[in-house]
Coordinates of C-alpha atoms in Angstrom, one line a residue:
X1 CA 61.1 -68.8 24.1
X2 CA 58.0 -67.1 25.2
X3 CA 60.0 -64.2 26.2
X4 CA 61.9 -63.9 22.5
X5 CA 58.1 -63.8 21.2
X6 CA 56.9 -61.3 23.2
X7 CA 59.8 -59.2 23.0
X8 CA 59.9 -59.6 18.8
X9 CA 56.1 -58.8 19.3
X10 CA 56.0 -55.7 21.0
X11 CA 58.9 -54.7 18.8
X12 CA 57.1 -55.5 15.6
X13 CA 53.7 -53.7 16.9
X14 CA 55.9 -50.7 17.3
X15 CA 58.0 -50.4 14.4
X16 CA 54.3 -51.2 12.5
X17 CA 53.0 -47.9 14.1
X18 CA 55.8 -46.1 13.2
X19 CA 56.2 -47.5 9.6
X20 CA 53.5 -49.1 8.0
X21 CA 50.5 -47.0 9.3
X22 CA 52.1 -43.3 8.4
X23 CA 53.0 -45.0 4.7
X24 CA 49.4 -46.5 4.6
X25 CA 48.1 -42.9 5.0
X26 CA 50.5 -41.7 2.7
X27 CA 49.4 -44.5 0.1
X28 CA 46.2 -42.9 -0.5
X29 CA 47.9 -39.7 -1.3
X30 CA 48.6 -41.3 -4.8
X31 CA 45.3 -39.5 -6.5
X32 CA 46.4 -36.3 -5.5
X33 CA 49.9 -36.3 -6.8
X34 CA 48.7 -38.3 -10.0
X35 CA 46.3 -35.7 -10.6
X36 CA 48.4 -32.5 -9.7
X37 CA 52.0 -33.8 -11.0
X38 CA 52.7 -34.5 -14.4
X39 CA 54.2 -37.6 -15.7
X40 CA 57.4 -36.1 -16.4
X41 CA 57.6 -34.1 -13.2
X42 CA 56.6 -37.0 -11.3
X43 CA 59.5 -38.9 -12.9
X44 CA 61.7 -36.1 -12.1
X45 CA 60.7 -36.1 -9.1
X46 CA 61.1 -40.0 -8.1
X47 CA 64.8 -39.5 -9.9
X48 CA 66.3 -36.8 -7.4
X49 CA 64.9 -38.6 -4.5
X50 CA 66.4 -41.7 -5.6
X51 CA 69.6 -40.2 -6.4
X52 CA 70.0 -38.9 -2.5
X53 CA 69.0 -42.6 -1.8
X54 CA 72.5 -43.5 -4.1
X55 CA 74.2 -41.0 -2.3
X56 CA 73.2 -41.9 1.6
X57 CA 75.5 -45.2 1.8
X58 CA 78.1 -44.2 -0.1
X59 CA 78.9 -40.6 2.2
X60 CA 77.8 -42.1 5.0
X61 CA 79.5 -45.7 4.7
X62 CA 76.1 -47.2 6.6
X63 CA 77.4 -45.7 9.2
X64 CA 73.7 -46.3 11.1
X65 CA 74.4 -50.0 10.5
X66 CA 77.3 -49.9 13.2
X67 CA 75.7 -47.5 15.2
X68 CA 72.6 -49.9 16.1
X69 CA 75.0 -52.7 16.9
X70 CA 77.3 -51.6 18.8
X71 CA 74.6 -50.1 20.7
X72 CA 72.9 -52.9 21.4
X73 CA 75.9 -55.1 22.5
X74 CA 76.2 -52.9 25.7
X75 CA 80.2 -53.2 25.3
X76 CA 80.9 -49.7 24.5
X77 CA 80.0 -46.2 26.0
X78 CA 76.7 -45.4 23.7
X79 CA 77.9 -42.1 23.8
X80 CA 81.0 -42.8 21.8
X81 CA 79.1 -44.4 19.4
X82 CA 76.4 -41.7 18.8
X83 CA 79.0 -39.2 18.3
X84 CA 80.9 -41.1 15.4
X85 CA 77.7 -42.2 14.1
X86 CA 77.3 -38.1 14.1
X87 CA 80.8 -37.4 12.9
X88 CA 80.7 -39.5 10.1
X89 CA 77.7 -38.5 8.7
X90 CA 78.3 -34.9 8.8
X91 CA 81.5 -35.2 6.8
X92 CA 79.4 -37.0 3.9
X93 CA 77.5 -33.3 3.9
X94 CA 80.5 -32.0 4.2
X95 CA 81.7 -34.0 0.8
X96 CA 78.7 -33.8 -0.4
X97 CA 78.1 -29.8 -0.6
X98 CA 81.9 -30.0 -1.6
X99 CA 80.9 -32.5 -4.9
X100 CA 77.7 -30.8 -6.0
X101 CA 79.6 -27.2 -5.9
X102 CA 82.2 -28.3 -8.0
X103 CA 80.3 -30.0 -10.7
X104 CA 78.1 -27.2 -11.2
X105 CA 81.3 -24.9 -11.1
X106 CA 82.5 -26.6 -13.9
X107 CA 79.7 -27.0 -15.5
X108 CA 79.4 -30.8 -15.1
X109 CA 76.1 -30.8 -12.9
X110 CA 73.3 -29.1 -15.2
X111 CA 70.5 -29.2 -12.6
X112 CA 69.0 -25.8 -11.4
X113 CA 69.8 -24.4 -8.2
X114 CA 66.7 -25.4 -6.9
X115 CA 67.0 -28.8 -7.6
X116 CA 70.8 -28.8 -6.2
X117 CA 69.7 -27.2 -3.1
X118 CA 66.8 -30.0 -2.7
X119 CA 69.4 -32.6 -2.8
X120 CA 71.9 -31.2 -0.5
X121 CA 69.4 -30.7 2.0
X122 CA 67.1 -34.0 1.2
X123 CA 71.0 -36.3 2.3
X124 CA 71.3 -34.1 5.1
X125 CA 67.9 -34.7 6.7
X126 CA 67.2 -37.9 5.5
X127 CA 70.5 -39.3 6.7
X128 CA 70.3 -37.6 10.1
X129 CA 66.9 -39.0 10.5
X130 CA 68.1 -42.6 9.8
X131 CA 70.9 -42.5 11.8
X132 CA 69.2 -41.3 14.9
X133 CA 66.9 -43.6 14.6
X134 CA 68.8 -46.4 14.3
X135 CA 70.6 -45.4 17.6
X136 CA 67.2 -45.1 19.2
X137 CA 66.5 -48.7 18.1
X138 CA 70.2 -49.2 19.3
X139 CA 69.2 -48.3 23.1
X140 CA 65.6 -49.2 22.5
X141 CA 64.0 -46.0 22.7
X142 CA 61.4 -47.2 19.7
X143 CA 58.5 -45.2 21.1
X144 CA 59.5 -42.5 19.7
X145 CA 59.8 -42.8 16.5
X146 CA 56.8 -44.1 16.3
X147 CA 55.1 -40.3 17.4
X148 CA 57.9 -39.3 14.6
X149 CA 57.2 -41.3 12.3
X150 CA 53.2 -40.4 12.4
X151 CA 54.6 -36.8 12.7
X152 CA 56.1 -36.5 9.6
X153 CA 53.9 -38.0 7.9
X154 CA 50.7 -35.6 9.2
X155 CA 53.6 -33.1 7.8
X156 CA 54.5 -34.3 4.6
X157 CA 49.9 -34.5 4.1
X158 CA 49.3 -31.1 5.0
X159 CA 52.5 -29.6 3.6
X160 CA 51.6 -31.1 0.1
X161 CA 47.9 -30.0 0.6
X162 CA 48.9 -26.5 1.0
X163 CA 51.5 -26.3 -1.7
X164 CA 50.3 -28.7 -4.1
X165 CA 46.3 -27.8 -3.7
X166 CA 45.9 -24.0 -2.5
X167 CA 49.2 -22.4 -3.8
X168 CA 49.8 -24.4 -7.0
X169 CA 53.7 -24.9 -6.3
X170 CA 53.8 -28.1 -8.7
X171 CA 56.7 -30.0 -8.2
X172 CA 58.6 -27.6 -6.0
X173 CA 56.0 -27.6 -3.5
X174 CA 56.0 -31.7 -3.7
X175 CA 59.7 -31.4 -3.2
X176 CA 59.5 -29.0 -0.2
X177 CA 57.0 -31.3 1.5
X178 CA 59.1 -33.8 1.9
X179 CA 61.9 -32.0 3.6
X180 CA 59.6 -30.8 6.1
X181 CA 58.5 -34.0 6.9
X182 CA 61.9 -35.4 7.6
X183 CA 62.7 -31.9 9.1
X184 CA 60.1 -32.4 11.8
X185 CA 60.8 -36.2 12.5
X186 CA 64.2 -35.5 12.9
X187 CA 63.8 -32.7 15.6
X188 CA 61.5 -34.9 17.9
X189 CA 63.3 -38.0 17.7
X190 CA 66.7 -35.9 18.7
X191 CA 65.0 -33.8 21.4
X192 CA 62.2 -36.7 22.4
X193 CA 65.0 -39.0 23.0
X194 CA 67.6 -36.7 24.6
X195 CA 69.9 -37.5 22.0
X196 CA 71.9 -34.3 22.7
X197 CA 73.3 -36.1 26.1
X198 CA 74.8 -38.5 23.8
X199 CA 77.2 -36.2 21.8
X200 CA 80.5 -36.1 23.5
X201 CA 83.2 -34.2 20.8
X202 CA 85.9 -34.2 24.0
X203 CA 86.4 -37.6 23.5
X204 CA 87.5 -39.0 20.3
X205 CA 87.4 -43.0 20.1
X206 CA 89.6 -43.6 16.9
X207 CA 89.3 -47.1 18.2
X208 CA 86.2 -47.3 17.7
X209 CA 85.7 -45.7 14.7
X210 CA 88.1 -48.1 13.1
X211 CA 85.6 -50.7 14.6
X212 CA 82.6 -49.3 13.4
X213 CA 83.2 -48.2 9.9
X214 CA 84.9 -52.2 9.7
X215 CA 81.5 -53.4 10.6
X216 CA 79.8 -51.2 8.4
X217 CA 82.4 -50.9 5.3
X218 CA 81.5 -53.8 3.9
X219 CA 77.8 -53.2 3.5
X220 CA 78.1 -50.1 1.6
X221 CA 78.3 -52.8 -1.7
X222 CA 75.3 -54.2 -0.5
X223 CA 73.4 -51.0 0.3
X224 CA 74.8 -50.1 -3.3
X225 CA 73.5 -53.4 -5.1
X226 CA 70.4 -52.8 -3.3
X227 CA 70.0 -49.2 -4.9
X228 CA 70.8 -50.5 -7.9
X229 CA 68.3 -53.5 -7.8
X230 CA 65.2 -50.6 -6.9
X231 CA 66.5 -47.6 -8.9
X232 CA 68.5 -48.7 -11.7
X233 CA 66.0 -49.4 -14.4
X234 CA 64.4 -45.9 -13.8
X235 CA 67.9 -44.4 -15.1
X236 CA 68.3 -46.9 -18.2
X237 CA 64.0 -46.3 -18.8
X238 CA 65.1 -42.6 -18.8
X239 CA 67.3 -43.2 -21.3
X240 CA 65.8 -45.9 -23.4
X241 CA 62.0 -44.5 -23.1
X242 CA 62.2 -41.2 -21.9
X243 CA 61.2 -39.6 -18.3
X244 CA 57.1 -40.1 -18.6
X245 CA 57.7 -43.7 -18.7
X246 CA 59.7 -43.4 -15.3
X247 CA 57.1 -41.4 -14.1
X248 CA 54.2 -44.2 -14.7
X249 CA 56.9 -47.2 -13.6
X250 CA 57.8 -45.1 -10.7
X251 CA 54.1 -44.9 -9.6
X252 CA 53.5 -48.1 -9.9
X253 CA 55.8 -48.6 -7.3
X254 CA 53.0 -47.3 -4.7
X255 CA 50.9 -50.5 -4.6
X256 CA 54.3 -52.6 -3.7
X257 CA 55.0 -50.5 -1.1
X258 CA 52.5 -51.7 0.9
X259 CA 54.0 -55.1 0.7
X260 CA 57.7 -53.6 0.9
X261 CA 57.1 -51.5 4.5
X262 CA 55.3 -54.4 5.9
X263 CA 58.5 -56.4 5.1
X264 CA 60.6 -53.8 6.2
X265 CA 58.6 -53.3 9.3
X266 CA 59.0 -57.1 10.0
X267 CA 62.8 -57.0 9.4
X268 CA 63.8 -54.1 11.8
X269 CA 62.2 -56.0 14.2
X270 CA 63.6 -59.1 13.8
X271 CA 66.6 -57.7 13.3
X272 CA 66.7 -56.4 16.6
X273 CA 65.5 -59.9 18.0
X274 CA 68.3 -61.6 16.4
X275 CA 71.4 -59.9 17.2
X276 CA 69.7 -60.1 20.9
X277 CA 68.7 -63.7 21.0
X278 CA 71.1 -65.0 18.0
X279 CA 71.7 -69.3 18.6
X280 CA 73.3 -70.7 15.4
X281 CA 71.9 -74.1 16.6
X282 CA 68.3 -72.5 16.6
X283 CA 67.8 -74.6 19.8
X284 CA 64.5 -73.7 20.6
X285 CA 63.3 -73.0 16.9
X286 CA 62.7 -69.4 17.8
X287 CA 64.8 -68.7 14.3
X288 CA 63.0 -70.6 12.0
X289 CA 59.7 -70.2 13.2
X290 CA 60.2 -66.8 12.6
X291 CA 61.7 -66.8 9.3
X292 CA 58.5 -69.4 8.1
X293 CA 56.2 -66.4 9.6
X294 CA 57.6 -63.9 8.1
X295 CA 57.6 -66.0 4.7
X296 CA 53.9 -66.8 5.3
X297 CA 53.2 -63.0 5.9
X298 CA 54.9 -61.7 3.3
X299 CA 53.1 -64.5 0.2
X300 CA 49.4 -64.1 2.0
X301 CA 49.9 -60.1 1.6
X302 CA 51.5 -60.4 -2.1
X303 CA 48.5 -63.0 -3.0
X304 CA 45.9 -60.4 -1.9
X305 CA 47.5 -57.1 -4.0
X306 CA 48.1 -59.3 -6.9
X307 CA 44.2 -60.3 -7.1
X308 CA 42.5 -56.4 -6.2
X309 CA 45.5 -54.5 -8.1
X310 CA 43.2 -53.8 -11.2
X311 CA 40.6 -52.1 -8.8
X312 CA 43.1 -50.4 -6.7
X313 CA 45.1 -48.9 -9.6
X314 CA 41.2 -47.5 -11.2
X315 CA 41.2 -45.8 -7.9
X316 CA 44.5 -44.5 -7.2
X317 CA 46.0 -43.8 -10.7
X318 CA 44.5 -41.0 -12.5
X319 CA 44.8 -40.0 -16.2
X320 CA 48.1 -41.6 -18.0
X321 CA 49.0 -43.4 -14.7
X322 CA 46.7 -46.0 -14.9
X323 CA 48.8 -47.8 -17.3
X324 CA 51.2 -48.3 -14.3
X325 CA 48.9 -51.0 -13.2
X326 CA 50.4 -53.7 -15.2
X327 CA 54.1 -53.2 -13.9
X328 CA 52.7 -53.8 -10.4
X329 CA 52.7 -57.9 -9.9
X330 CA 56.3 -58.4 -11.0
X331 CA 56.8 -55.9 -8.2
X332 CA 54.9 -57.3 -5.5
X333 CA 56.6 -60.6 -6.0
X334 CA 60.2 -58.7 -6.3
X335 CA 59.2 -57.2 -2.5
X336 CA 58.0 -60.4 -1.6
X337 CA 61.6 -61.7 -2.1
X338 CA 63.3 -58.6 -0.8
X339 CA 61.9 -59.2 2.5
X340 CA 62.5 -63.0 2.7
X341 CA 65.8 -61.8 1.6
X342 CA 65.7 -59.4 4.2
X343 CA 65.2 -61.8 6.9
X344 CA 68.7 -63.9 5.9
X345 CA 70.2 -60.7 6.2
X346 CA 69.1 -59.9 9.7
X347 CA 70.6 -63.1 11.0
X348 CA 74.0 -63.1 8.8
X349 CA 74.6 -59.3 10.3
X350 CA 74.1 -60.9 13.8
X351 CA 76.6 -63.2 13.1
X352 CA 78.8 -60.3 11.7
X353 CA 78.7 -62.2 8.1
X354 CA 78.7 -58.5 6.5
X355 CA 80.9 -60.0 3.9
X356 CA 78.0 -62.2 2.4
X357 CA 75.4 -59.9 2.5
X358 CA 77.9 -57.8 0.2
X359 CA 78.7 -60.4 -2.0
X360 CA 75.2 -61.4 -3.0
X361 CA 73.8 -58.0 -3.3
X362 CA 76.4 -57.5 -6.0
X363 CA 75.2 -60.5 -7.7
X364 CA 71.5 -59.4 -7.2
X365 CA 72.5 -56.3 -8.7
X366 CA 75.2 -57.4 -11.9
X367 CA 71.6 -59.7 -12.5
X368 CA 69.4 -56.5 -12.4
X369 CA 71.5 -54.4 -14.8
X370 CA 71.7 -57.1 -17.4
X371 CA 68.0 -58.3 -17.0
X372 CA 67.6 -54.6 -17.3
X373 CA 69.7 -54.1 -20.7
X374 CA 68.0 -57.0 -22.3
X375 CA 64.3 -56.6 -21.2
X376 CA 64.0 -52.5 -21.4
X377 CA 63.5 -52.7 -25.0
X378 CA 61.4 -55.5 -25.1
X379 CA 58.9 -55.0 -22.6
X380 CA 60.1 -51.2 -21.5
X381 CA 58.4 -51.1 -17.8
X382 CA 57.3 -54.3 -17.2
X383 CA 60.9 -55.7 -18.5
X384 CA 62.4 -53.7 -15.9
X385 CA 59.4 -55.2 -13.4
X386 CA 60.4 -58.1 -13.9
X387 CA 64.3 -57.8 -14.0
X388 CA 64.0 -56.5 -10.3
X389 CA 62.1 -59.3 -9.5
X390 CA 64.8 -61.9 -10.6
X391 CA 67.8 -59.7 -9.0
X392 CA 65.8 -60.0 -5.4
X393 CA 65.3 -64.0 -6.2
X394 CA 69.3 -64.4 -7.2
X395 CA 69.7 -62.5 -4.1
X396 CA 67.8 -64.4 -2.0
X397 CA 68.6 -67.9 -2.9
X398 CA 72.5 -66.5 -2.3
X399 CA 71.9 -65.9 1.4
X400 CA 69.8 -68.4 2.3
X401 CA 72.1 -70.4 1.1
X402 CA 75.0 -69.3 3.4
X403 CA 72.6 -68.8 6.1
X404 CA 71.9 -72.6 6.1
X405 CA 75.8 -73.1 6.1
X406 CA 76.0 -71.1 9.6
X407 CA 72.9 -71.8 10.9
X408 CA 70.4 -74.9 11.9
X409 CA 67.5 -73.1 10.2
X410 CA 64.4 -75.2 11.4
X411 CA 61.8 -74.0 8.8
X412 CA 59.9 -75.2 6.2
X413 CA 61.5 -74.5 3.2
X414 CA 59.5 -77.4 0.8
X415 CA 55.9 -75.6 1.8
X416 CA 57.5 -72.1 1.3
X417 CA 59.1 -73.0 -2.2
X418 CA 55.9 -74.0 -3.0
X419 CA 54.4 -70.9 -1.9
X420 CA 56.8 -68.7 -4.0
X421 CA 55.7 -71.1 -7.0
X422 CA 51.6 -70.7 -7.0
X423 CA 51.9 -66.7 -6.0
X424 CA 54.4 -66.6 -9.2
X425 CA 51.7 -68.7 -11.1
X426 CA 49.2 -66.1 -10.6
X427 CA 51.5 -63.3 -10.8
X428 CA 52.1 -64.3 -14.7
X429 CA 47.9 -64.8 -15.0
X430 CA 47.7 -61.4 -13.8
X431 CA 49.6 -60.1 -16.5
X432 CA 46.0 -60.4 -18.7
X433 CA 44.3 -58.1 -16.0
X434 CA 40.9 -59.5 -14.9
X435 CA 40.8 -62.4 -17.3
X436 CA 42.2 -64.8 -15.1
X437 CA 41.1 -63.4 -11.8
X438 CA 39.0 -66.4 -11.0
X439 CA 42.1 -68.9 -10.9
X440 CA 44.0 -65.9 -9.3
X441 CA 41.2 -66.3 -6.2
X442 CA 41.5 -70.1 -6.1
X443 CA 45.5 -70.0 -6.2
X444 CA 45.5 -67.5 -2.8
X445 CA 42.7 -69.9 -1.2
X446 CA 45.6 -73.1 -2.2
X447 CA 47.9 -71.2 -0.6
X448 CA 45.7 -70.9 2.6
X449 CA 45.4 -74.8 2.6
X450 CA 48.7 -75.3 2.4
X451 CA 49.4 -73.7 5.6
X452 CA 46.4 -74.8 7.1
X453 CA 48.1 -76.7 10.2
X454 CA 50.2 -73.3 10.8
X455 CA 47.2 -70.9 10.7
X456 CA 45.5 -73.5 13.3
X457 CA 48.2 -73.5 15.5
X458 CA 48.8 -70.0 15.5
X459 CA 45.3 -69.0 15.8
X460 CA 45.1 -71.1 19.0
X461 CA 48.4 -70.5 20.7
X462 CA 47.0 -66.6 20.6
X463 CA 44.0 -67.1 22.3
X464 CA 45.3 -69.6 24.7
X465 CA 47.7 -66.3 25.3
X466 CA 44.6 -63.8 25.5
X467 CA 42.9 -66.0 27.9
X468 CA 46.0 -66.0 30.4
X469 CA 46.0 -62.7 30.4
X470 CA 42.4 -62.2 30.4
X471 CA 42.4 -64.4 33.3
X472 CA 45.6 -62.8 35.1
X473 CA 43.8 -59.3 34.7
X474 CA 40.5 -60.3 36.6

């Protein structure tokens, strides 16, 4: 057990260098781009790099998926598997280039060249860079992309410094940044890793293949409903309230994201963890413990952002952004449930329940577009805020539920429910911005009592741990 803790520990301490810290930095980046972008070239912006995010799963089939498993299950030569994890996605390029040609040949695809190029090339890197890396996690190798991670971010500041600041490139330069970001990351996670000793083209494992893209298949519809459930309602805003709506909605994305990389942070490595250490029986109550954590983590950090969002949006929005503040609450709750969500899905993909994960992403995401249709013109951004929250609850209550079913969960589902309830409560007071922020306070400090007995034994367990190895060191 101690070992499983330790293991998830130094796992989650990396993947929060590599992750959370660079986007941290990045967060405070927001004033600048507020202040040099435009609302409708932010929303043009956040629309392009969202449609490469549309594009990654379905050309790649989640190819990276595969390639971290079957890495980590030491049955197959890891060469083998890097190289169809490199195959495959090179032939979605391949389609890709292919596609965009053609529609602009005939006259289908209206975007400048510019724009067309940025796309081509923002798939390419981007799903490179996520492939590799999973591989890296795959043969654990997660050092380095934490040096890549901070890397491309110290090149995605200064690139946007330069281009947005001294040379006045406006969106373009916005644009370019970000390719040399992932440009950069991708060239020292390949050559810091020696990723080239794992391409072998001699040998091709159709077996293998067939395994792999089996494995993985089936999550390209949840990869899909997961798009739609973050990216959806900026298309039908578009086209119900025009792009400078997107642009506000999509800014008001920033505070979430706090919240969102800390739970994505938490799920890579548990994931890891649980395809390792995966006991259906939860014997030891490694599985649940870790799943109430992760709960308690993600509804203390949602709790906070609700209550200082009003100050932080005055800071980091500028000019017509600061109406973005509102949408923000229904958001932090939606990431708050993404994570949890997250979590069930780590432990159905070590038990190879892809199929689920599928199933009830597609429901998540049926629930999106239709909360979507009906809210949009009612509420226009904070309709869609809160139609993405309700397609990550659906979602959520779907796979817990079958992860119950398959495994002995030993959590405490009562006292997280309960959770969930009060940091909805103040999510809906928030909705009146500082009116209410005295019973927002008092709702976060009721959610502090009501893990009280979990905060104590946690607290104590670590130092108990510090002192051993306080006392093993002198």
């Amino acid at each position: 057990m101690d070992n499983k803790k330790i293991y998830l520990l130094k796992n989650f301490m990396l993947f929060f260098l590599a992750s959370f810290l660079p986007k941290t930095i990045s967060f405070f980046l927001v004033p600048l781009y507020t202040n040099c972008l435009s609302t409708t070239e932010y929303g043009t912006a956040d629309l392009l790099i969202n449609t490469v995010s549309l594009c990654v799963p379905i050309l790649t089939l989640v190819v990276q998926d595969a390639v971290m498993k079957f890495a980590l299950d030491n049955q197959h030569d890891k060469r083998n598997v890097f190289t169809v994890g490199v195959r495959v996605t090179f032939w979605g390029f391949v389609i890709l280039c292919a596609g965009c040609s053609a529609l602009k040949m005939f006259g289908i695809l209206k975007l400048d060249k510019f724009y067309i190029v940025f796309l081509i090339l923002n798939y390419l890197l981007a799903a490179f860079t996520e492939m590799i890396s999973y591989f890296c996690r795959g043969i654990n190798k997660i050092v380095i992309l934490t040096f890549s991670s901070v890397a491309q971010t110290i090149t995605t500041i200064v690139a946007n410094l330069i281009f947005l600041l001294v040379l006045k490139w406006g969106l373009e330069g916005y644009l370019i940044s970000i390719l040399l970001g992932y440009l950069i990351n991708m060239l020292i996670v390949f050559w810091g890793a020696d990723l080239y000793k794992y391409i072998n083209f001699k040998y091709y494992d159709l077996k293998l293949e067939k395994q792999m893209l089996l494995f993985s298949a089936p999550l390209v519809a949840s990869s899909l409903s997961w798009w739609i459930n973050n990216a959806s309602d900026k298309y039908i805003l578009t086209y119900l309230c025009g792009i400078s709506v997107v642009g506000i909605y999509s800014v008001a994305y920033k505070i979430p994201t706090i919240l969102s990389v800390l739970g994505t942070v938490i799920s890579k490595a548990f994931t890891v963890s649980a395809i390792k250490e995966i006991d259906i029986n939860d014997t030891d109550g490694f599985l649940g413990k870790s799943y109430s954590l992760i709960s308690y983590v993600m509804v203390i950090g949602c709790a906070v952002l609700i209550v200082i969002n009003p100050f932080l949006s005055r800071i980091l929005f500028a000019k017509d952004f600061y109406a973005a503040w509102k949408y923000v609450p229904p958001l932090l709750v939606a990431f708050l449930m993404s994570a949890i969500s997250g979590t069930c899905q780590s432990m159905l993909t070590a038990i190879n329940k892809t199929g689920i994960i599928s199933i009830t992403a597609v429901l998540g995401a049926i629930s999106n577009v239709i909360f979507n249709i009906v809210l949009i013109p009612l509420f226009e951004g904070y309709g869609a805020a809160i139609a993405t929250m309700i397609s990550f609850f659906i979602c959520w209550i779907g796979r817990y539920y079958f992860l119950k079913k398959n495994i002995t969960l030993k959590n405490s589902i009562i006292k997280e429910i309960v959770s969930y309830i009060l940091v909805s409560i103040e999510m809906t007071l928030a909705y009146w911005k500082n009116r209410y922020i005295c019973i927002e306070i008092i709702i976060f400090f009721m959610i502090i009592l009501l893990y009280y007995k979990d905060e104590k034994y946690f607290i104590k367990s670590t130092l108990t741990k510090v002192k051993n190895v306080v006392r093993k060191t002198i």
